[in-house]
Amino acid sequence: MLRIEHLTKSFGGKRAVDDLSLRIAPGQIYGFIGHNGAGKTTTIKACCGIMSFDSGEIYLAGRSIKSEPLECKRVLAYIPDNPDMYDFMSGIKYLNFICDVFAVPRAERQERIHRYAGLFELTGDLAEPISAYSHGMKQKLAIISALVHAPKLIIMDEPFVGLDPVAAHKLKGLMREHCDAGGAIFFSTHVLEVAEKLCDMVAIIKSGRLVKAGTMDEVRGDDSLEDVFLELEEE
Amino acid sequence: MLRILIRAQVQSVLASLTRSSRGKGLSLAAAGLLIVFLAAVFLFFFGFTFYALALALPGMGLGWFYFALAAAMAFALGFIGSVFMAQQQLFNARDNELLLAMPIRPRDILGARMAVLLLLDYALTLVVLLPAGAVWLAVAGGTLSGVIGFVLSALLLPLLIMCFTCLFAWLLALISSRMRRKTLITLALSIAFLAAYFYFYMNLQRLLTELIANSERIAGAFVAVYPLYAFGRAALGSWPHVAGFAACCVLPFALVCAILSRGFLAVTTRRGAGKKLVYRERALKASGAGAALLKKELARFGSNGMYILNAASGTLFTVAAVAALFIYRVEAAALLAALPEGLGAGVVTLALCFLTAMDFISAPSVSLEGRTLWLLKSLPVPTRKILMSKVNLHLAVALPPTLLASVCCAAALPFTLAEAAAIVAVPALTCVFCALLGLAVNLRYPKFDYINETAVIKNSMSVALTMFGSWALLAAAALLYAFALRGVIGMTAYLGLCAAALAAACAGLYLHICRGGVGRFAEL
């Protein structure tokens, strides 16, 4: 579903991502772990076609994000670490805008908005302007907007930040459901317990370089993910 | 702490004038030149007004009234010029919460913001009082005590203006924090201010004549407004009135500072307005990506009163011009008939072009994406379509009134068919040109590090370059004909050439946006 090959991106003279390669298959929840400034967000933004990169290639569902960005974006949903959306729109207008852009048929958008807004208990607030939303409500709206166009791949940057425990639990359920239906999820997190319980695969990035990747069992061995992560950080 | 905050505020204002987010910006000298140009225009305007007054009033023994009028004008300009900025800076700044979370006293935050506003009030006051003082000295002469009294009073006046500015801004913030239709309030108030200003400006000559004719009666009324009377007397060297005026300025200013510092936290942290809107599910309307993007742009435009008033002022004036044309149709026709043959079409076209060039809706449109830029970049829509939605917003707002005004002018005034076609085509093409130019300039000089959107709409470099750039081009086209081509080519033919040049420039800008602009957008 997502193939990153030798991705390299520099800012000024500093390499933010250095020769990074990853493969994410359909049905997988892939966790992406690293300290602050390790290169997670840069990698994620490059995968979403938001940020250009110096060398390497990224393929989504077999298509290059460089040469076919629109086709890639059609099967992709991105949830950023800070859900800044159009404050001047109401929640429902924003969701309808996303559905228009992704050409979601009317009946389906109606049904999906009803389902996901209901699930995250946001239905009653959809008429309110986004400027009136709390951080958690904005995060929920960003998640709903990612799900309404039924993407194959969802890329999330710290998706659990700002969510209440109930919403976080529901999101985990949805992530599993999405992957069981043949989709894939690539997300970054600092909450190692969540990654450990939720992910099928995990990658650890340090100073822009991939230091460990594989199935959860391969990466952690007999230790906890936290122990492995801390050990790698100290090296 | 206060000093650090003031420095940060001043840096922010200077940066908004001279810098874009990507480091490339207007030089300080260029920004200074721009300010000097605007100040010169105002100085000339007020100089003319005060010259007429200085010739009449001293002879009637109403010298104090001259200065009282100057103070009233400075007060009006200072108040109108800073009240909306005060509301944005004091109560709606994006970094209010950030600063309030720091170990800084709210009154220091307020103090720093007020200090910058006070500087603005000083600048605006100077624009009125400098010509007033200079004209008085040149026409009526002056004494040393009079000059000192005038300078002291001039230094004190901005404090009084600040009192009213801050209280009104506080009231606006309080009302708008409780109301949903904030844009409507801002629009209504601003249009009322503008209407009053233009009424005054259009009737200046008549008002001045009436003022001079009835000066004794009006001066009598001014005596009742003690601060104005005191200012007038102080400027003639009356020390008791200097002290009286100082008390009128300093005491209310201190009181306002005390009141605001008590209410600052409450107003800035107020959340929610009125009754909560509850969503009731209903059938959603679907549209294509292009229409959705345009609707989004329109929603942003409609949600911000400052955006509408500043960036679409040409549209507002065009609508007013159409109304004026119907009222003064006979006078306008007579005026055109008095012009040398063929020149009428050029004058009308130029006026319509200037009006449409006052619109710069697309010029801050990329900057206004700010923190939501990621969203546009992540959409499966060609960048060209995203960028054109910004041009389309400009055209959707500005082109219909421009066309309407052109058609009305062409129909209501006596023009030939060829002249009428030029009157319709050239302003319409100018409108398209301004839309494309604004976008191209904003892509080159975007600004994302603003504290509030007003800074981008009013002070950013892309806006200044687009507006003054298009005005300069129009002026150059007019001067070229007036001084070089008038004897060589007829007006209708020249307008046809202008239309062709504009069409070519539009095509060039469109291609530039579709190629370089798309790449530039990806880099942002």
XYZ file of C-alpha atoms in Angstrom, chain A residues 4-21 32 37-58 65-66 205-210, chain B residues 22 377 519-524:
57
model
C 9.115 4.362 0.797
C 12.425 3.829 -0.988
C 15.616 5.583 0.075
C 13.816 8.757 1.101
C 16.167 11.650 1.797
C 15.221 15.180 2.745
C 17.497 17.981 3.933
C 16.742 21.377 5.401
C 19.658 23.690 4.755
C 22.658 21.499 5.378
C 20.917 19.195 7.862
C 19.478 15.842 6.813
C 16.039 15.502 8.387
C 15.437 12.108 6.749
C 18.332 10.027 5.558
C 17.921 7.100 3.142
C 14.751 5.807 4.779
C 12.942 2.793 3.331
C 6.296 5.154 13.517
C 12.911 16.124 15.624
C 13.783 12.583 14.537
C 12.147 13.083 11.116
C 8.711 11.501 11.636
C 6.623 14.475 10.518
C 8.934 15.165 7.573
C 8.548 11.556 6.406
C 4.792 11.689 6.883
C 4.439 14.978 5.008
C 6.561 13.622 2.156
C 4.280 10.566 1.955
C 1.220 12.822 1.730
C 2.655 14.943 -1.071
C 2.696 18.017 1.156
C 6.465 18.278 1.235
C 8.884 17.661 -1.607
C 11.967 15.514 -0.997
C 15.519 15.475 -2.315
C 15.875 11.872 -3.400
C 14.246 8.479 -3.167
C 10.722 7.464 -4.103
C 7.378 7.021 -2.411
C 3.718 10.497 -5.213
C 6.181 12.500 -7.283
C 13.611 6.460 13.494
C 16.549 8.313 15.015
C 18.173 11.435 13.601
C 16.493 10.832 10.266
C 17.684 7.239 9.900
C 15.644 4.115 10.318
C 9.994 33.675 3.383
C -1.777 20.749 -0.297
C 5.914 25.256 -8.284
C 6.094 28.140 -5.861
C 2.947 26.956 -4.069
C 4.512 23.506 -3.634
C 7.550 25.125 -1.979
C 5.514 27.064 0.596
